Coordinates of C-alpha atoms in Angstrom, one line a residue:
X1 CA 0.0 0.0 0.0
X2 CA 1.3 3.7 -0.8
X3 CA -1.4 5.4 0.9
X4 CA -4.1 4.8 3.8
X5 CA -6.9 7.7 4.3
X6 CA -8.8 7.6 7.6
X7 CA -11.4 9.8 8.6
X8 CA -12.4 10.4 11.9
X9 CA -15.4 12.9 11.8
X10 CA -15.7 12.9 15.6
X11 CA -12.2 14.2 16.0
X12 CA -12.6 16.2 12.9
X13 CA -9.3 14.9 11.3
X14 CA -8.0 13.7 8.3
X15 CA -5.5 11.1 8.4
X16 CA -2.8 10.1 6.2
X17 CA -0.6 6.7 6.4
X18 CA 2.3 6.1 4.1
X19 CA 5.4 3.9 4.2
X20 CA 9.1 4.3 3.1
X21 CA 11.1 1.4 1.1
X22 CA 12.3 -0.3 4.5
X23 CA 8.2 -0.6 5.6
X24 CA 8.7 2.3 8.5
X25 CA 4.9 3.9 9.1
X26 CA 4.7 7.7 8.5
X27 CA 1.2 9.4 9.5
X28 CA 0.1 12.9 8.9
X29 CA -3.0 14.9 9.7
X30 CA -4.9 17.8 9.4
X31 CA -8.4 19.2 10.1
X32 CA -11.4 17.4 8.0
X33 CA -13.4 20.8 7.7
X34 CA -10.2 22.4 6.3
X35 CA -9.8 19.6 4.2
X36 CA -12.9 19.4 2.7
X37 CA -12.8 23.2 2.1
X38 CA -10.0 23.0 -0.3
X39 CA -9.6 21.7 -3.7
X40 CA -5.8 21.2 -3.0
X41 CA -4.1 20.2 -0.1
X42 CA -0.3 19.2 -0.4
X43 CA 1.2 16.3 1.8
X44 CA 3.4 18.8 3.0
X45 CA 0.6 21.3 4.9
X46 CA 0.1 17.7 7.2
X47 CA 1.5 17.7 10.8
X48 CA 2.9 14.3 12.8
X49 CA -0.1 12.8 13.8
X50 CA 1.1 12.8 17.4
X51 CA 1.3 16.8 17.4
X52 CA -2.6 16.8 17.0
X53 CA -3.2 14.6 20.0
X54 CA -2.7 17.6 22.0
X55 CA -5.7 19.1 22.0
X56 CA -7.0 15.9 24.0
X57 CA -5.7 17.7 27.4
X58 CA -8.4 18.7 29.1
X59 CA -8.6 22.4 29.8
X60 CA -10.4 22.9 32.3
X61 CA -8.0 22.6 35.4
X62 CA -7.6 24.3 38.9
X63 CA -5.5 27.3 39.0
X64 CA -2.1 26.6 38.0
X65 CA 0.3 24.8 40.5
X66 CA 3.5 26.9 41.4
X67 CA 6.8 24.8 40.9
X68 CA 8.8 24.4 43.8
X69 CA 12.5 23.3 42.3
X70 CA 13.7 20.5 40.8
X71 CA 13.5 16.6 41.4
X72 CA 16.8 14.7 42.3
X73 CA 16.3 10.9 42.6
X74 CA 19.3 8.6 43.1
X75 CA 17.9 5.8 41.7
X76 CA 20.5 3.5 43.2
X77 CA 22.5 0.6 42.3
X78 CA 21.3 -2.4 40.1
X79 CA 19.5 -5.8 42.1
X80 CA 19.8 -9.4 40.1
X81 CA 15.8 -8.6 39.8
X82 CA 16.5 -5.4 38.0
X83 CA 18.8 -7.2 35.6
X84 CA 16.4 -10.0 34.9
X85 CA 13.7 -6.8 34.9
X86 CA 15.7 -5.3 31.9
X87 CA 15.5 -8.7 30.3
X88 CA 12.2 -8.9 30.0
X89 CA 11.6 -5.3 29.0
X90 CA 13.7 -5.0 25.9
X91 CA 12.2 -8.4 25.3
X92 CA 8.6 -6.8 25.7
X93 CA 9.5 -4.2 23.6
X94 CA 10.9 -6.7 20.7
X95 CA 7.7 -9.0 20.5
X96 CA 5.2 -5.9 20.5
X97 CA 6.9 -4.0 18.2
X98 CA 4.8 -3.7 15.8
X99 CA 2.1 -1.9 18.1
X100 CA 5.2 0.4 19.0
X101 CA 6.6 1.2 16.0
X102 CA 3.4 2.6 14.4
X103 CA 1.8 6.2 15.1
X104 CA -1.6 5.4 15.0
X105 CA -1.4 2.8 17.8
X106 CA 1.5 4.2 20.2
X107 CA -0.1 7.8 20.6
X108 CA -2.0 9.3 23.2
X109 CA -4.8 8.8 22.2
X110 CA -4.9 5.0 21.5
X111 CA -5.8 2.2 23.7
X112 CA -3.1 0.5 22.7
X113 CA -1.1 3.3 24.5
X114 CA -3.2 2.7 27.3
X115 CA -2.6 -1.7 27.3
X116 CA 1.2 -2.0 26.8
X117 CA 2.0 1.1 29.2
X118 CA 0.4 -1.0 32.1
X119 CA 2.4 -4.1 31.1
X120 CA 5.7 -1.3 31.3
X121 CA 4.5 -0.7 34.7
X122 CA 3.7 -4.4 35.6
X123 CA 7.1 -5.5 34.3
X124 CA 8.8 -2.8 36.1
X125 CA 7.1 -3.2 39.2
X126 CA 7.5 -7.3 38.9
X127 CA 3.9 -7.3 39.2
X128 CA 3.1 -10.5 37.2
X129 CA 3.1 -14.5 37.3
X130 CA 5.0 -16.7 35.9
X131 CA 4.1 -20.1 35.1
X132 CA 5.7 -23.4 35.6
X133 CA 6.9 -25.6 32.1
X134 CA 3.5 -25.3 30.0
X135 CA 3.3 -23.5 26.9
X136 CA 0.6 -25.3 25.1
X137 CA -1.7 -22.4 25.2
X138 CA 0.4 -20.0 24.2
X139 CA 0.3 -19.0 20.6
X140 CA 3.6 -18.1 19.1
X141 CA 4.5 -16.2 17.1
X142 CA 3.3 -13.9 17.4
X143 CA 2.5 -10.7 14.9
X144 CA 0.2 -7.5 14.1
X145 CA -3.3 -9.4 14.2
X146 CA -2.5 -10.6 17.6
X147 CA -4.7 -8.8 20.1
X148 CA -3.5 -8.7 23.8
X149 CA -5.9 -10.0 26.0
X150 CA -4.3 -8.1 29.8
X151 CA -6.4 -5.8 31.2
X152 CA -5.4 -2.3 31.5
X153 CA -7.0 1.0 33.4
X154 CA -9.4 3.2 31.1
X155 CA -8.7 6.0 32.6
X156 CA -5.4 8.1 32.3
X157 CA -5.0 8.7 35.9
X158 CA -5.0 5.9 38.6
X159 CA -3.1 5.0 41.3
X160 CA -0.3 2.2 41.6
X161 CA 2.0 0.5 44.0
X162 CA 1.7 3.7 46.2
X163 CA 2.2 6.3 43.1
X164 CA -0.1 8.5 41.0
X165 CA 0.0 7.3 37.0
X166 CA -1.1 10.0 34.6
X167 CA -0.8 9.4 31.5
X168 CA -0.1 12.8 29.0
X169 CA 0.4 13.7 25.5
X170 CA 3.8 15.1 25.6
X171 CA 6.4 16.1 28.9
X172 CA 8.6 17.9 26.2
X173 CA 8.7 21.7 27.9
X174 CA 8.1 22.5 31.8
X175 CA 5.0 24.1 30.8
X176 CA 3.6 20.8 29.9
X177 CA 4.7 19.1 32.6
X178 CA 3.3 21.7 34.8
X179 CA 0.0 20.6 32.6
X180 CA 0.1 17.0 34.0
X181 CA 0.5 18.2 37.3
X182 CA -2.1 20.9 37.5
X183 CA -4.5 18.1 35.8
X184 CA -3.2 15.4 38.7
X185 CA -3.8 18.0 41.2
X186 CA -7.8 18.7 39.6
X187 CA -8.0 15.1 39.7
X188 CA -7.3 14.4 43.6
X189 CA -9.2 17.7 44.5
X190 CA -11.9 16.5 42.8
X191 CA -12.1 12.3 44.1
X192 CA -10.1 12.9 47.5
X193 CA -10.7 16.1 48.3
X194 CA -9.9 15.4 52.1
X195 CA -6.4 13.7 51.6
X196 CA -3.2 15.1 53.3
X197 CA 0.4 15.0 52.9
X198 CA 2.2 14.7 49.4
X199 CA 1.8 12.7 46.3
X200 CA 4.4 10.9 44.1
X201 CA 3.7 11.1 40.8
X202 CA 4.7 9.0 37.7
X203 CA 4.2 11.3 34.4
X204 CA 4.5 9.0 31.4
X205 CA 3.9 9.8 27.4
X206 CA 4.4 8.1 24.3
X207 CA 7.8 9.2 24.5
X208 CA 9.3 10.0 27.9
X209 CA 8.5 9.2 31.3
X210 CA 9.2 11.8 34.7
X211 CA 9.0 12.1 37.8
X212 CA 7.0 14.4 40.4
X213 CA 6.2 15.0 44.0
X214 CA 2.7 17.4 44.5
X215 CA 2.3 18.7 48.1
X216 CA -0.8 21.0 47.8
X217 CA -0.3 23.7 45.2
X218 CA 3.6 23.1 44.7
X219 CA 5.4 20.9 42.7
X220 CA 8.9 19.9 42.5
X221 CA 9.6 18.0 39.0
X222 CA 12.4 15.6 37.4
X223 CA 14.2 15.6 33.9
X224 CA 12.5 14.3 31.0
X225 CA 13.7 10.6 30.3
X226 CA 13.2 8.5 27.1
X227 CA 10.5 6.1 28.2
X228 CA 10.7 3.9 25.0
X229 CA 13.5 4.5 21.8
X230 CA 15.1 3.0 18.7
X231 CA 17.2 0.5 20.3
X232 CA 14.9 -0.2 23.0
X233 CA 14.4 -3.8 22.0
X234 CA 18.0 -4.3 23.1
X235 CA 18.7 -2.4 26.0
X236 CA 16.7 0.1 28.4
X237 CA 16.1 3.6 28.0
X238 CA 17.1 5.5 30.6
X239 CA 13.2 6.5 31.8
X240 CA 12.2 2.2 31.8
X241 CA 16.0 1.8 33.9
X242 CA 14.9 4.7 36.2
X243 CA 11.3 3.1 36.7
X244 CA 12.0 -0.3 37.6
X245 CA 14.5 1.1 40.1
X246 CA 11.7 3.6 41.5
X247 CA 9.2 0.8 41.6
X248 CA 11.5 -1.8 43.1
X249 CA 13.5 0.1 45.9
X250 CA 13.0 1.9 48.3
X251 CA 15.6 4.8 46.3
X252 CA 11.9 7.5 46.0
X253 CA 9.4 6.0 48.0
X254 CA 8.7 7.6 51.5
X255 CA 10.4 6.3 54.6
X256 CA 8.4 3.9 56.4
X257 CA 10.6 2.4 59.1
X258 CA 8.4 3.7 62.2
X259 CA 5.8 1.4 61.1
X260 CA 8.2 -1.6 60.8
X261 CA 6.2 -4.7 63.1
X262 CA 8.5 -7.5 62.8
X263 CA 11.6 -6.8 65.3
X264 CA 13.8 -9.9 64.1
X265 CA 16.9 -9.1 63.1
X266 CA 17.4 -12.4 60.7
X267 CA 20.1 -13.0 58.7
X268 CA 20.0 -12.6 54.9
X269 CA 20.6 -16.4 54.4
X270 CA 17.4 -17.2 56.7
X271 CA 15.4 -14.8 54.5
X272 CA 16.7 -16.3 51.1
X273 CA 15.7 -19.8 52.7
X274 CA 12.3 -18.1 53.6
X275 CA 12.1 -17.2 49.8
X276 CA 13.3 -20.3 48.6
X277 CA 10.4 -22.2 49.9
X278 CA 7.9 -20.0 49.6
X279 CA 5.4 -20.2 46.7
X280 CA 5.2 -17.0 44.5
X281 CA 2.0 -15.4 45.8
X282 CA 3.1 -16.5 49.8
X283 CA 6.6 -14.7 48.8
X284 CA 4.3 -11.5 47.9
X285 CA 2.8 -11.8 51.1
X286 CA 5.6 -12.1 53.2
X287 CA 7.2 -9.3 51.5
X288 CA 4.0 -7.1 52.0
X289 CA 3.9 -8.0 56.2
X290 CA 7.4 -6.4 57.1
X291 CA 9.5 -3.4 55.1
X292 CA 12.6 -5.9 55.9
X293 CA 11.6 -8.4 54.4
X294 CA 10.2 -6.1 51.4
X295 CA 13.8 -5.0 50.8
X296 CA 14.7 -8.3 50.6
X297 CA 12.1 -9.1 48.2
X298 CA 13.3 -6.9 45.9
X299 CA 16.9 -7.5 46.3
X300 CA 16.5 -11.0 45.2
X301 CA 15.0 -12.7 42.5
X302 CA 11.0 -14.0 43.8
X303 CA 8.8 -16.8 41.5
X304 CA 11.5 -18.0 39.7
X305 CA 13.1 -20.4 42.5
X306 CA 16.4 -21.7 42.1
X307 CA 17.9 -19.1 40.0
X308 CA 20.8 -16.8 40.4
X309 CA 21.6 -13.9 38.0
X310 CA 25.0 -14.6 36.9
X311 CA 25.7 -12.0 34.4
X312 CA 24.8 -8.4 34.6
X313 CA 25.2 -7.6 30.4
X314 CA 22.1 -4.6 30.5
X315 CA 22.9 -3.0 33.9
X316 CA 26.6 -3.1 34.2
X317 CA 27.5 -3.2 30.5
X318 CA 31.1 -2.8 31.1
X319 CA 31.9 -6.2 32.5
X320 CA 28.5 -7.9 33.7
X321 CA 30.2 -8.2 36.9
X322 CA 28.4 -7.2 40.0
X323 CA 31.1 -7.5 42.4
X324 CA 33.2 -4.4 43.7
X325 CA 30.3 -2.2 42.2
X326 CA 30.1 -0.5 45.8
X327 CA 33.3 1.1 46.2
X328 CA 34.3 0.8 42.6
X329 CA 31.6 1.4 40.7
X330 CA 29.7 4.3 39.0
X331 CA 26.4 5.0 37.2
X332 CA 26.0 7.1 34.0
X333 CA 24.4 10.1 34.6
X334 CA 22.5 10.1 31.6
X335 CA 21.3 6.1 31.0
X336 CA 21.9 5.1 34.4
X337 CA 23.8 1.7 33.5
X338 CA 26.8 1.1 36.3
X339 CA 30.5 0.5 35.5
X340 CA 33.5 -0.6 37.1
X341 CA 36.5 2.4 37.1
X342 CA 38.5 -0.3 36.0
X343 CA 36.7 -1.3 33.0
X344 CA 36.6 2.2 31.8
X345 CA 40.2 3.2 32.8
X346 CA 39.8 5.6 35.4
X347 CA 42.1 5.9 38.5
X348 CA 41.5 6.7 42.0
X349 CA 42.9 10.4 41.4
X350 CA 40.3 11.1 38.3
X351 CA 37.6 9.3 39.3
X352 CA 34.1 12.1 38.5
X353 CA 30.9 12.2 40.4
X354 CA 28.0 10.3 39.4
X355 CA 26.2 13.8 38.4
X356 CA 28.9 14.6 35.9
X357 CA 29.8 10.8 34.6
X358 CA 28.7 10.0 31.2
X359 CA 29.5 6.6 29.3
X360 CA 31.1 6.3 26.0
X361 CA 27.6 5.2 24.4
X362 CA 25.8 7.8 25.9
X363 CA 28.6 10.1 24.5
X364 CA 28.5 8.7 21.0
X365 CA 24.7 9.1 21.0
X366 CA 25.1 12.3 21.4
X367 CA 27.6 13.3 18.8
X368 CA 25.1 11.0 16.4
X369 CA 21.8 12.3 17.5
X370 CA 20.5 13.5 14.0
X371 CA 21.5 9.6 12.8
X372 CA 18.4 7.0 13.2
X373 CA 20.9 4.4 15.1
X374 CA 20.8 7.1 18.0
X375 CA 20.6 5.3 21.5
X376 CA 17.9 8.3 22.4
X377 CA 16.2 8.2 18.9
X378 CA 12.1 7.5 19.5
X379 CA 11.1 7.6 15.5
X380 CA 8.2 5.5 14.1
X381 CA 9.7 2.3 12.7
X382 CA 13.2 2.8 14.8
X383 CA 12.5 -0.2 16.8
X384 CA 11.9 -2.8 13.8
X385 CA 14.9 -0.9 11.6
X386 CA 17.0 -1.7 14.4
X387 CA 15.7 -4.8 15.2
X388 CA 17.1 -6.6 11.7
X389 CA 19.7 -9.0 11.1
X390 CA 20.0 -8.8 15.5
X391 CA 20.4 -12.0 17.3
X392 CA 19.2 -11.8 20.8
X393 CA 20.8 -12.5 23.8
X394 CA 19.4 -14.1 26.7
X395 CA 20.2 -13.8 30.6
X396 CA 23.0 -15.7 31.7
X397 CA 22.2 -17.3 34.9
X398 CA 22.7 -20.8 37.6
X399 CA 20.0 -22.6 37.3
X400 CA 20.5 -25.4 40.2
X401 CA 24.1 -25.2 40.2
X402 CA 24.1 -25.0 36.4
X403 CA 25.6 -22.5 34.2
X404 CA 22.0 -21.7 31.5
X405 CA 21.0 -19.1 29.7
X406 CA 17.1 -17.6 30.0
X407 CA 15.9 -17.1 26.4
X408 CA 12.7 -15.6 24.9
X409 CA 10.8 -17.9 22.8
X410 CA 9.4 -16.4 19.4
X411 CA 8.0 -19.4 18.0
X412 CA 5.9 -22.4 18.9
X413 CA 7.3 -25.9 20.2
X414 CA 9.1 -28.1 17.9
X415 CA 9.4 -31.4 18.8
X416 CA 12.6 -32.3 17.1
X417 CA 12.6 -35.9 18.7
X418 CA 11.6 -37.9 15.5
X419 CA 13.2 -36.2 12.4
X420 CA 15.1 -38.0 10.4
X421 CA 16.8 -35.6 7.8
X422 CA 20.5 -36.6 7.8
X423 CA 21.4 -32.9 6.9
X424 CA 19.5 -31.6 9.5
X425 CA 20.7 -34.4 12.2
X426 CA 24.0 -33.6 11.7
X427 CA 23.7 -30.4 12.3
X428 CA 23.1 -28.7 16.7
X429 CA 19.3 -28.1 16.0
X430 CA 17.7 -27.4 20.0
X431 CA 14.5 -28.4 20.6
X432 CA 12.2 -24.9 21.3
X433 CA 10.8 -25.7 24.3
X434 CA 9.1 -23.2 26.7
X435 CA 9.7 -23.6 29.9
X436 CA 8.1 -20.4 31.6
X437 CA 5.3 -17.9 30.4
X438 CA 5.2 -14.3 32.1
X439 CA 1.0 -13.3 32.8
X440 CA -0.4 -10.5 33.8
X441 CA -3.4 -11.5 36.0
X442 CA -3.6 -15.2 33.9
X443 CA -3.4 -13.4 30.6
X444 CA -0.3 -14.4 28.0
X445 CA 2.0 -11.3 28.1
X446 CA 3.7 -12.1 24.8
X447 CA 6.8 -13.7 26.7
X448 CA 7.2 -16.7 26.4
X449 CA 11.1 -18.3 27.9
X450 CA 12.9 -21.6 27.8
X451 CA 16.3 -22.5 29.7
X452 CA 19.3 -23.2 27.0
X453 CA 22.8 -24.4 28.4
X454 CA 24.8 -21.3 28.7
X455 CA 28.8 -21.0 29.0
X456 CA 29.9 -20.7 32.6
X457 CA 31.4 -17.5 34.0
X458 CA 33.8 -16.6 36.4
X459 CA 32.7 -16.9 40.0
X460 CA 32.0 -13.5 42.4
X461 CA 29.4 -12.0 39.8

């Protein structure tokens, strides 16, 4: 197809699709009264269709809110679950990429928008299931008639794990961020007009994704950070780093050790047995009855028993090696990934802060930013562009003592027990078998994972 026209009378707007040689989507709009009061409209006279979605803020809002300075959060170091968390975001990212990668389903206005932000959130909050060894009703692959089945929240505000979501069509400029907050702040004045004491808030747009605190009329706001960008099906963008940390630490939340119950002080190898036993929805609990054992929770790696993270490739992309990281270590300023001073050749006397640090790829993205491989671009078709010719890379981890690797699954089972091709026999053909299937509240997720043998690595990861 060259061109797809869609007109949406109840929006009053004229839609326009079109595709380059490599298949990336390109849509255009413009009023539907102004087109249809013209014999000639050029291509050209056509804005980005996600420039319109703007005038779906609502307008009507409380008096502005007055900004009170700006949000620092150190979002702390990386946990084997925020490895394994990365993993399964870039994978997310990969399989629904062809929701992503198009402008009339990842806008503001979509409900697509709306479904695969909440599995972000789940992901990044570890708030899913995972089954045991049964894929047989998982249909794989999958591609762009697939519908996902999760449920997601209508609205664009709603409250989760203890923080305000509101969802808004751009966090570009501080007077649109100052938008989301003023319409946060209608919002609670107008369903909990009695509430007390400050909210956290959790901005998030097609693009980017920020960070907020409201305590009555004032704000006090983060930076902008890319929520979702070209090379997103291979490692995080800084704002999905930045919100799995938030979501699984204790690095934003408010302090809640004066309501701490439990007053054992048990070792960290009695609460790794506790978690070792425990079945995944009796591990939630236990985490939820004592802040302790919370942090704990989070620290290690719940519902998937057994396994130890033995290579940290996304968050410590200088050596995977999580050892030393405390007193030798130091996060990018910019992407947040950690590094070892001695993997990047800095010595005790030159060593920057972690305000001013910025990694080599960060670097080169800069310099390149006008180039479509940028690490920060966010352009429709990026992800798939990038995507070709890539072979993925699973989670190296010890599985039982065993040195595997946790790979996604992108097509069905093959049972490769009963061919008989000599060609193919004499060539390392693995069985595809699933052995785990991430669901959000008993509904498929699109990830599908099976265990591979993996090479061993050195010990003191």
């Amino acid at each position: 197809m060259s061109y797809v026209y869609i007109i949406d009378i109840d929006a009053d707007m004229l839609t326009i699709m079109t595709w380059d040689e490599v298949g990336t989507p390109t849509a255009r709009g413009t009023s539907l009264t102004r087109a249809l009061g013209t014999e000639s409209l050029p291509l050209d006279d056509f804005a980005p269709v996600f420039t319109l979605s703007e005038s779906l803020i609502p307008g009507d809002v409380l008096p502005q809110v007055s900004y009170r300075g700006r949000l620092d959060i150190d979002f702390g170091m990386p946990t084997p679950m925020n490895e394994i968390q990365e993993q399964l975001l870039t994978d997310f990212v990969f399989t629904w990429r062809f929701y992503i990668d198009n402008p009339l389903t990842w806008n503001y206005g979509s409900p697509a928008f709306r479904l695969l932000s909440i599995a972000i959130l789940r992901l990044a909050s570890w708030d899913f299931e995972v089954s045991g060894a049964g894929g047989d009703d998982v249909q794989l692959p999958l591609h762009y008639t697939y519908v996902p089945q999760w449920k997601y929240p209508k609205n664009d505000q709603f409250w989760f794990h203890g923080f305000f979501v509101s969802h808004f069509p751009d966090l570009t400029s501080d007077s649109m961020k100052r938008d989301a907050v003023s319409r946060v702040r209608n919002y609670l004045h107008e369903t909990h007009p009695r509430r007390r004491g400050g909210v956290r808030l959790i901005l998030i747009s097609p693009c980017h994704v920020a960070f907020a605190e409201l305590n009555g009329n004032q704000f006090s706001v983060g930076d902008n950070l890319p929520l979702l960008t070209s090379s997103s099906a291979f490692q995080c963008a800084p704002g999905a780093r930045a919100l799995l940390r938030v979501l699984t630490s204790n690095c934003w939340k408010p302090s809640q050790t004066n309501r701490e119950q439990w007053q054992f002080c048990s070792p960290p190898e009695i609460l790794q047995s506790f978690m070792d036993h425990l079945s995944p929805w009796d591990a939630v609990a236990f985490a939820q009855a004592s802040f302790v054992a919370e942090e704990y929770y989070y620290k290690s790696v719940p519902q998937l028993g057994g396994i130890r993270v033995r290579q940290f490739r996304l968050s410590i992309p200088c050596c995977g090696n999580r050892a030393r990281l405390e007193e030798d270590g130091i996060n990018c300023a910019v992407c947040y990934a950690w590094y070892h001073f001695q993997c990047i050749g800095v010595g005790l006397e030159s060593r920057p802060s972690s305000k001013s640090f910025v990694c080599r790829r960060c670097t080169e993205a800069k310099a390149e930013k006008d180039k479509p491989s940028n690490a920060f671009a966010s352009d429709h078709g990026g992800i798939n562009r990038a995507a070709q010719g890539q072979r993925r890379t699973g989670c190296q981890i010890l599985d039982g003592g065993d040195a595997r690797r946790l790979e996604l699954r992108i097509s069905e089972f093959r049972d490769l027990s009963g061919w008989h091709n000599w060609r193919l026999r004499s060539t390392a053909v693995p069985a595809i078998k699933i052995d785990g299937v991430v669901l959000f509240n008993g509904a498929f997720s699109g990830l599908a994972y099976g265990l591979e043998d993996g090479p061993a690595v050195e010990d003191g990861v």
